[in-house]
Coordinates of C-alpha atoms in Angstrom, one line a residue:
M27 CA 142.9 88.8 144.0
R28 CA 140.9 87.2 141.3
L29 CA 137.5 87.4 143.3
F30 CA 138.6 91.0 143.6
K31 CA 138.6 91.2 140.0
I32 CA 135.5 89.5 139.4
F33 CA 133.8 91.6 141.8
F34 CA 135.2 94.9 140.5
L35 CA 134.2 93.7 137.0
F36 CA 130.7 93.3 138.2
L37 CA 130.8 96.3 139.9
L38 CA 131.8 98.2 136.6
M39 CA 128.9 96.6 134.7
T40 CA 126.4 97.3 137.2
T41 CA 127.2 100.9 137.3
L42 CA 127.5 101.3 133.6
F43 CA 124.1 99.8 132.8
S44 CA 122.4 101.7 135.7
C45 CA 122.7 104.8 133.8
T46 CA 119.9 103.9 131.6
K47 CA 117.4 101.4 131.9
W48 CA 116.5 100.5 128.4
L49 CA 117.3 96.7 128.6
D50 CA 115.7 96.5 132.3
V51 CA 113.7 93.3 131.8
K52 CA 110.8 91.6 133.4
P53 CA 110.6 89.1 134.9
D54 CA 113.2 90.8 137.5
T55 CA 115.1 87.8 138.2
E56 CA 116.3 84.4 136.6
K57 CA 114.6 82.6 138.7
D58 CA 111.3 84.2 137.7
R59 CA 112.3 83.5 133.9
D60 CA 113.2 80.0 134.6
E61 CA 109.5 79.6 135.9
L62 CA 108.1 80.9 133.1
I63 CA 109.8 79.1 130.4
S64 CA 109.1 75.7 132.1
T65 CA 105.5 75.8 130.7
A66 CA 103.6 76.8 127.7
A67 CA 101.4 79.0 130.0
G68 CA 104.7 81.0 131.0
F69 CA 105.4 81.7 127.5
K70 CA 102.0 83.0 126.4
Q71 CA 102.2 84.7 129.4
M72 CA 105.1 86.5 128.5
L73 CA 104.2 87.1 124.9
F74 CA 100.9 88.7 126.7
G75 CA 103.8 91.0 128.6
I76 CA 104.8 92.1 125.2
Y77 CA 101.7 93.5 123.7
S78 CA 101.0 95.2 127.2
G79 CA 104.3 96.9 127.2
M80 CA 103.8 98.1 123.8
V81 CA 100.5 99.7 124.8
D82 CA 102.6 101.8 127.6
N83 CA 101.9 105.6 127.9
S84 CA 105.4 106.1 126.3
L85 CA 104.2 104.0 123.4
Y86 CA 101.3 103.2 120.9
G87 CA 98.8 103.5 124.4
H88 CA 99.5 107.3 123.7
Q89 CA 102.5 108.9 122.6
L90 CA 103.3 106.8 119.4
T91 CA 99.6 107.3 118.2
Y92 CA 97.4 110.5 119.2
G93 CA 100.1 111.7 121.2
A94 CA 103.5 113.2 120.8
I95 CA 104.1 112.1 117.1
E96 CA 100.7 113.0 116.2
S97 CA 101.4 116.5 117.1
A98 CA 104.5 116.5 115.5
A99 CA 102.6 115.9 112.2
Y100 CA 100.3 118.7 113.1
N101 CA 97.3 116.6 113.7
N102 CA 96.8 117.8 117.3
Y103 CA 97.5 121.2 117.0
F104 CA 97.1 122.4 120.6
S105 CA 98.5 119.8 122.2
Y106 CA 102.3 119.6 122.9
G107 CA 103.7 123.2 121.7
G108 CA 107.4 122.1 121.7
F109 CA 106.5 119.2 119.2
T110 CA 104.3 121.3 116.7
S111 CA 107.7 123.1 116.4
W112 CA 109.9 120.1 116.5
N113 CA 111.8 120.8 119.5
Y114 CA 112.3 117.4 120.7
T115 CA 115.3 118.4 123.2
S116 CA 113.2 121.1 125.6
T117 CA 112.7 120.3 129.1
E118 CA 109.3 119.3 128.8
N119 CA 109.7 117.3 125.6
R120 CA 113.2 115.7 125.9
P121 CA 111.8 113.0 128.7
V122 CA 109.1 111.9 126.3
M123 CA 111.9 111.0 123.7
D124 CA 113.9 109.3 126.0
A125 CA 110.9 107.2 127.4
I126 CA 110.0 106.5 124.1
W127 CA 113.3 104.9 123.5
N128 CA 113.9 103.2 126.7
K129 CA 110.6 101.6 127.0
M130 CA 110.4 100.1 123.6
Y131 CA 113.9 98.7 124.0
N132 CA 112.8 97.5 127.2
T133 CA 110.0 95.6 125.6
V134 CA 112.0 94.6 122.8
A135 CA 114.3 92.9 125.6
N136 CA 111.6 91.2 127.2
D137 CA 110.5 89.7 123.5
N138 CA 114.0 88.6 122.9
S139 CA 113.7 86.7 126.6
I140 CA 111.2 84.7 124.7
L141 CA 113.1 83.9 121.6
K142 CA 115.9 83.1 123.5
A143 CA 114.5 80.1 125.3
I144 CA 111.7 79.0 122.9
D145 CA 113.6 76.5 120.7
E146 CA 114.9 74.7 123.5
K147 CA 111.4 74.3 124.9
K148 CA 109.6 73.3 121.7
S149 CA 108.6 70.1 123.2
L150 CA 106.6 72.0 125.7
F151 CA 104.1 73.0 122.9
S152 CA 101.9 71.6 120.1
A153 CA 103.6 72.6 116.4
Q154 CA 100.6 75.5 116.1
E155 CA 101.4 77.0 119.3
F156 CA 105.2 76.6 119.0
A157 CA 104.7 78.7 115.2
L158 CA 102.4 81.2 116.9
I159 CA 104.5 82.2 119.7
K160 CA 107.7 82.1 117.9
G161 CA 106.2 83.6 114.9
E162 CA 104.3 86.5 116.8
S163 CA 107.4 87.4 118.8
L164 CA 109.7 87.7 115.7
A165 CA 107.1 89.9 113.9
L166 CA 106.8 91.9 117.0
R167 CA 110.5 92.4 117.0
A168 CA 110.7 93.7 113.8
F169 CA 107.6 96.0 114.1
M170 CA 109.2 97.7 117.0
H171 CA 112.6 98.0 115.4
F172 CA 111.0 99.6 112.3
D173 CA 109.4 102.3 114.1
L174 CA 112.6 103.0 116.2
L175 CA 114.6 103.5 112.6
R176 CA 111.6 105.4 111.4
M177 CA 111.9 107.7 114.4
Y178 CA 115.5 108.1 115.2
A179 CA 117.1 107.8 111.9
P180 CA 117.1 110.4 108.6
A181 CA 114.5 109.3 106.1
Y182 CA 115.4 105.8 104.1
T183 CA 115.6 107.0 101.0
L184 CA 117.6 110.5 101.9
D185 CA 120.4 108.0 103.5
S186 CA 120.3 104.1 103.9
T187 CA 123.7 104.2 104.8
V188 CA 123.7 106.4 108.3
I189 CA 124.5 104.8 111.8
A190 CA 121.2 104.7 113.1
I191 CA 119.6 102.2 116.0
P192 CA 120.9 98.7 117.4
Y193 CA 119.1 96.2 116.3
V194 CA 119.0 94.0 119.5
E195 CA 118.3 90.3 119.3
N196 CA 119.7 89.4 123.0
Y197 CA 117.9 89.3 126.3
E198 CA 121.1 90.1 128.4
R199 CA 122.9 92.9 129.1
I200 CA 124.8 93.9 126.1
R201 CA 125.7 96.9 124.5
S202 CA 124.2 95.9 121.0
E203 CA 126.2 97.8 117.9
H204 CA 124.3 100.8 116.4
L205 CA 123.8 99.6 112.4
R206 CA 123.3 101.2 109.4
S207 CA 119.7 102.0 108.4
S208 CA 120.0 99.5 105.6
A209 CA 121.6 96.6 107.9
V210 CA 118.5 97.6 110.3
L211 CA 115.9 97.2 107.4
A212 CA 117.7 93.6 106.3
K213 CA 117.6 92.4 109.7
V214 CA 113.6 93.7 110.2
I215 CA 112.8 91.9 106.9
R216 CA 114.5 88.6 107.9
D217 CA 112.7 88.4 110.9
L218 CA 109.5 89.1 109.0
N219 CA 110.4 86.3 107.0
E220 CA 110.7 83.7 109.2
A221 CA 107.6 85.0 110.8
E222 CA 105.7 84.6 107.8
A223 CA 106.3 80.6 107.8
L224 CA 105.7 80.1 111.0
L225 CA 102.2 81.9 110.8
S226 CA 101.4 79.6 108.1
V227 CA 99.3 77.9 110.4
D228 CA 97.6 81.2 111.8
P229 CA 93.8 80.6 113.2
I230 CA 92.9 83.7 111.1
F231 CA 93.1 81.2 108.0
S232 CA 90.1 79.4 109.5
I233 CA 88.2 81.5 111.9
G234 CA 88.5 84.8 110.0
L235 CA 88.1 88.0 111.9
E236 CA 85.8 85.9 114.3
N237 CA 86.2 87.8 118.1
S238 CA 84.1 85.3 119.8
S239 CA 85.6 85.7 123.3
S240 CA 85.7 89.1 125.2
S241 CA 89.2 87.8 126.7
K242 CA 92.2 90.1 125.4
N243 CA 94.7 86.8 126.3
D244 CA 92.9 84.4 124.2
F245 CA 95.5 83.0 122.4
L246 CA 93.7 81.2 119.6
T247 CA 90.7 84.0 118.6
N248 CA 90.5 87.5 118.4
R249 CA 93.6 87.3 115.9
Q250 CA 93.2 91.0 114.9
Y251 CA 95.0 91.8 118.4
R252 CA 97.6 89.2 117.5
F253 CA 100.3 89.9 114.8
N254 CA 98.8 87.2 112.7
Y255 CA 100.0 86.5 109.3
W256 CA 98.4 89.3 107.4
A257 CA 99.7 91.7 109.9
V258 CA 103.1 90.5 108.4
Q259 CA 102.2 91.0 104.5
A260 CA 101.1 94.2 105.7
L261 CA 103.7 95.6 107.5
K262 CA 106.1 94.3 104.6
A263 CA 103.9 96.5 102.2
R264 CA 104.5 99.8 105.0
I265 CA 108.4 98.9 105.1
Y266 CA 109.0 98.6 101.3
M267 CA 107.2 101.4 100.7
Y268 CA 109.6 103.6 103.4
A269 CA 112.1 102.1 101.9
G270 CA 111.1 103.1 98.2
D271 CA 110.9 99.4 97.0
K272 CA 107.5 100.2 95.2
A273 CA 107.4 96.7 93.7
N274 CA 107.7 95.1 96.5
A275 CA 105.3 97.2 98.5
A276 CA 102.6 96.9 95.9
L277 CA 103.2 93.1 95.5
Y278 CA 102.2 92.8 99.4
A279 CA 99.7 95.4 99.6
K280 CA 97.8 93.6 97.0
K281 CA 98.3 90.6 98.5
V282 CA 96.6 91.9 102.0
I283 CA 93.7 93.5 99.4
E284 CA 93.2 90.6 97.1
Q285 CA 93.6 87.4 99.4
G286 CA 93.3 88.8 103.1
P287 CA 90.1 88.6 105.3
F288 CA 89.0 92.2 105.7
S289 CA 86.4 94.1 104.2
W290 CA 85.0 97.8 104.3
V291 CA 82.8 98.5 107.5
D292 CA 79.3 98.4 106.8
P293 CA 77.7 102.0 107.2
T294 CA 74.9 100.6 109.0
T295 CA 77.1 99.9 112.2
L296 CA 78.3 103.5 112.1
T297 CA 75.6 104.3 114.3
G298 CA 73.3 103.4 116.9
D299 CA 74.3 102.4 121.0
S300 CA 77.4 100.6 120.2
P301 CA 78.8 102.6 116.8
D302 CA 82.0 100.9 115.3
V303 CA 83.9 104.2 115.2
V304 CA 87.4 102.1 114.4
F305 CA 85.8 100.3 111.5
M306 CA 86.7 96.8 112.7
P307 CA 86.5 94.6 109.8
E308 CA 89.1 96.8 107.9
L309 CA 91.6 96.5 111.0
I310 CA 94.4 94.1 110.2
F311 CA 96.0 94.4 113.5
A312 CA 95.5 96.4 116.7
L313 CA 96.4 96.5 119.9
N314 CA 94.2 96.1 123.3
V315 CA 94.5 99.4 125.4
S316 CA 92.7 98.7 128.6
N317 CA 93.2 102.2 129.8
L318 CA 91.6 103.5 126.8
E319 CA 88.4 105.1 128.2
T320 CA 90.2 106.8 130.9
Y321 CA 92.8 108.2 128.1
Y322 CA 89.8 109.2 126.1
Q323 CA 88.1 111.2 129.2
S324 CA 91.7 113.0 129.9
Y325 CA 92.6 114.2 126.5
F326 CA 89.6 114.1 124.2
A327 CA 86.6 114.5 126.2
T328 CA 88.1 117.4 128.1
G329 CA 89.0 119.0 124.8
F330 CA 92.6 119.2 125.7
Y331 CA 93.2 117.1 122.2
S332 CA 91.2 119.5 119.9
V333 CA 91.9 121.1 116.8
G334 CA 90.3 124.4 118.0
S335 CA 87.1 125.7 117.8
G336 CA 87.4 126.3 114.0
G337 CA 85.0 123.6 113.0
S338 CA 84.5 124.5 109.2
S339 CA 88.1 125.5 108.5
Y340 CA 89.1 122.2 109.7
A341 CA 86.5 120.8 107.2
A342 CA 87.7 122.4 104.3
T343 CA 91.3 121.9 105.2
V344 CA 91.1 117.8 105.4
F345 CA 87.9 116.9 104.2
D346 CA 86.4 117.9 100.9
D347 CA 83.0 116.1 101.1
L348 CA 81.1 116.2 104.5
N349 CA 79.5 112.9 103.9
D350 CA 82.9 111.3 104.3
Y351 CA 82.3 108.7 107.2
R352 CA 85.6 109.9 109.0
Y353 CA 84.2 113.3 109.6
L354 CA 80.5 112.2 110.4
Y355 CA 81.4 109.1 112.5
Q356 CA 84.9 109.3 113.7
M357 CA 84.9 113.6 115.1
S358 CA 82.7 114.9 117.5
A359 CA 81.6 118.4 118.7
D360 CA 83.0 120.5 121.0
S361 CA 81.6 122.8 123.2
Y362 CA 80.5 125.1 120.7
G363 CA 79.2 122.5 118.2
N364 CA 82.1 122.3 115.8
K365 CA 83.4 119.0 114.8
T366 CA 86.8 119.3 116.1
V367 CA 87.7 116.4 118.4
S368 CA 88.6 113.0 117.4
A369 CA 85.7 110.4 118.6
K370 CA 87.7 107.5 117.5
Y371 CA 88.9 106.4 120.9
K372 CA 85.5 106.9 122.3
Q373 CA 84.4 103.1 121.9
K374 CA 81.2 102.2 123.2
V375 CA 79.9 98.6 122.8
N376 CA 78.0 95.9 124.5
A377 CA 79.4 94.5 127.6
Y378 CA 79.9 91.1 126.3
S379 CA 82.5 92.2 123.6
T380 CA 84.3 94.9 126.0
I381 CA 87.7 94.2 124.3
K382 CA 86.2 96.3 121.3
K383 CA 86.2 99.3 123.4
Q384 CA 89.5 99.2 123.9
T385 CA 91.2 99.2 120.3
M386 CA 94.3 100.9 118.9
P387 CA 94.5 100.6 115.2
M388 CA 98.2 99.5 113.9
L389 CA 97.6 98.6 110.5
R390 CA 94.4 99.0 108.3
L391 CA 92.9 98.2 105.2
G392 CA 92.6 101.6 104.1
E393 CA 96.6 102.0 104.3
M394 CA 97.0 99.2 101.5
Y395 CA 94.6 100.8 99.1
L396 CA 96.7 103.8 99.5
I397 CA 100.1 102.0 99.2
A398 CA 98.9 100.2 95.9
A399 CA 97.3 103.3 94.7
E400 CA 100.7 105.3 94.9
C401 CA 103.0 102.6 93.5
A402 CA 100.2 101.8 90.6
L403 CA 100.7 105.4 89.7
D404 CA 104.8 105.4 89.7
A405 CA 104.6 102.1 87.8
G406 CA 102.8 104.1 84.8
N407 CA 99.3 102.8 85.7
K408 CA 97.3 105.4 86.5
A409 CA 93.7 104.0 85.7
T410 CA 94.5 101.4 88.4
S411 CA 95.8 104.0 90.9
V412 CA 92.6 106.2 90.2
S413 CA 90.2 103.1 90.4
L414 CA 91.9 102.1 94.0
M415 CA 91.5 105.6 95.1
R416 CA 87.5 106.0 94.0
E417 CA 87.2 102.5 95.8
L418 CA 88.4 103.7 99.0
R419 CA 86.5 107.2 98.8
F420 CA 83.3 105.4 97.7
R421 CA 83.6 103.1 101.0
R422 CA 84.3 106.3 103.0
G423 CA 80.8 107.7 102.0
Y424 CA 81.7 109.9 98.8
L425 CA 78.3 110.2 97.0
S426 CA 79.8 111.4 93.4
A427 CA 80.3 109.0 90.3
D428 CA 83.6 109.9 90.1
R429 CA 84.3 110.2 94.0
S430 CA 85.7 113.5 93.3
I431 CA 88.2 112.5 91.4
A432 CA 88.2 113.6 87.6
D433 CA 89.6 111.1 84.7
N434 CA 92.3 113.6 84.0
I435 CA 93.3 114.6 87.1
S436 CA 96.8 115.5 86.9
D437 CA 99.8 112.8 88.9
Q438 CA 100.9 115.7 91.1
N439 CA 97.1 116.4 92.3
L440 CA 96.6 112.5 92.6
K441 CA 99.7 112.3 94.9
A442 CA 98.7 115.2 96.6
L443 CA 94.9 113.7 97.2
M444 CA 96.9 110.3 98.6
V445 CA 98.7 112.6 101.3
K446 CA 95.2 114.3 102.1
E447 CA 93.7 110.5 102.4
F448 CA 96.4 109.3 104.1
R449 CA 96.1 111.8 106.9
K450 CA 92.4 111.2 107.0
E451 CA 92.4 107.5 107.0
T452 CA 95.3 107.0 110.0
F453 CA 94.3 110.3 111.9
L454 CA 95.6 109.7 115.5
E455 CA 97.1 106.4 114.3
G456 CA 100.6 107.8 114.4
Q457 CA 101.5 107.3 110.8
T458 CA 100.9 110.6 109.5
F459 CA 104.4 112.2 110.7
F460 CA 105.9 108.9 108.9
N461 CA 103.9 109.5 105.8
Y462 CA 105.4 113.3 105.4
K463 CA 109.0 111.5 106.6
R464 CA 108.8 109.0 103.9
L465 CA 107.8 112.0 101.2
N466 CA 110.4 114.3 102.1
Q467 CA 107.7 116.9 102.6
T468 CA 108.9 120.7 102.7
Y469 CA 105.9 122.0 103.7
I470 CA 103.2 120.1 105.8
P471 CA 99.3 121.3 106.1
S472 CA 98.2 122.8 109.2
F473 CA 94.7 122.6 110.2
F474 CA 93.8 126.2 109.5
S475 CA 94.3 128.1 106.0
W476 CA 95.2 131.4 107.8
F477 CA 98.2 129.6 109.5
G478 CA 99.7 128.7 106.4
E479 CA 101.8 125.7 105.8
P480 CA 104.7 124.9 108.0
I481 CA 108.1 124.6 106.6
V482 CA 110.0 121.4 107.6
G483 CA 113.1 119.8 106.9
P484 CA 115.2 116.5 107.2
V485 CA 116.3 117.5 110.6
K486 CA 112.9 117.9 111.9
F487 CA 111.6 114.4 111.0
V488 CA 114.6 112.8 113.2
F489 CA 114.0 112.4 117.0
P490 CA 117.2 112.6 119.0
V491 CA 118.9 109.6 120.7
P492 CA 119.0 109.8 124.8
E493 CA 122.2 111.2 126.0
A494 CA 122.9 108.3 128.0
E495 CA 123.0 106.4 124.6
K496 CA 125.1 108.7 123.3
E497 CA 127.6 108.5 126.1
F498 CA 127.5 104.8 126.8
G499 CA 126.0 103.1 123.8
N500 CA 128.0 101.1 121.4
I501 CA 127.9 103.8 118.4
P502 CA 130.6 103.3 115.9
S503 CA 132.4 106.5 114.8
N504 CA 131.7 106.1 111.1

């Protein structure tokens, strides 16, 4: 009888968890996992698997960068009609929303598989290896949960007490309780604080942005493609900005600006046989997307992701200086000769550094300047804010002495300029939607002046939780 009960319980659990796959993990069996966690090389392989999972088509390889989320911000006007009208639950778009949730939590579960075992296996590693693997794993868990929170919960400054998402800290098939937004954010910061301490031994302090290897799995080099120490600082700045904590946002943004190894792109590298179209010296963290060239050919070279043939309308709406490097070098011409197609992911480099033609920016220096500028303005230091904005525009090729920012510019107009600069700086990187959400925008700009500004509201900035999660998830009633 007892055996029957055990079998019935197992059958019940299997049935429930088969309804949704968001905690299906790789490796497929405990035996496979046991083999991996028996060596340092196995842990490294598992960590590389997390980065590989993050560049899935459902996540940062497409939908969370230049795909669905960018369309929802009106930054890919002619793609995903349902997303540009915020119809997330249509038969076309609902599968995309569900896939984002499922794949992200699947990747989180794989990440937790590392964190569950690594402390017990500490003797397998050198002190630095242990700190890097655990630190990166914690930071990645925080990074993914923060984006889940930004997608599937209302803007934090509107309601930080709403029941939001689960913060999953186990790799087993356990239904983690959905937490309030404030509790989720507290866990994000907790993980980042621990990661920051561990990553104090990051090789980025000694080698800087050296990319001496073309191997995307090189553990101690190519630190821009790993969640490095400075990526933790930058993510903290982004998180505190989203939460409305301007003091801490400014603290971490300035730390990256003043102490980090990042520099502005050299204009001489923007042309030639292998132009730097993503501004590599400015990237704090990037992902390596092995299929990026194929994606570019499918979405951009075909004109599928285009802002139409109105090149002058686009320029007038978004760029107010056609010397802007982001217009000159990150946009390419369509079949009509108008610059309406992004060239950011058309990355041509020399064969010996193939990793650099597979780069998806996640955190960049320009965002830190924009965070610092807005925080300075809100703190009453307008002169500093203007100075930061002028520096950014100078580094983007603006030729006028004041970078088209008058000394007597109003606070309102300066903030509007920041919104526009943010859109240009992170174009097709998935961040514009979140910036509009953070600011609780009532209207968002379209690419064409004749189309007007679409009216939005808080509900349009919240993605729907999958129906299976609503039915089987551990969601408190209040």
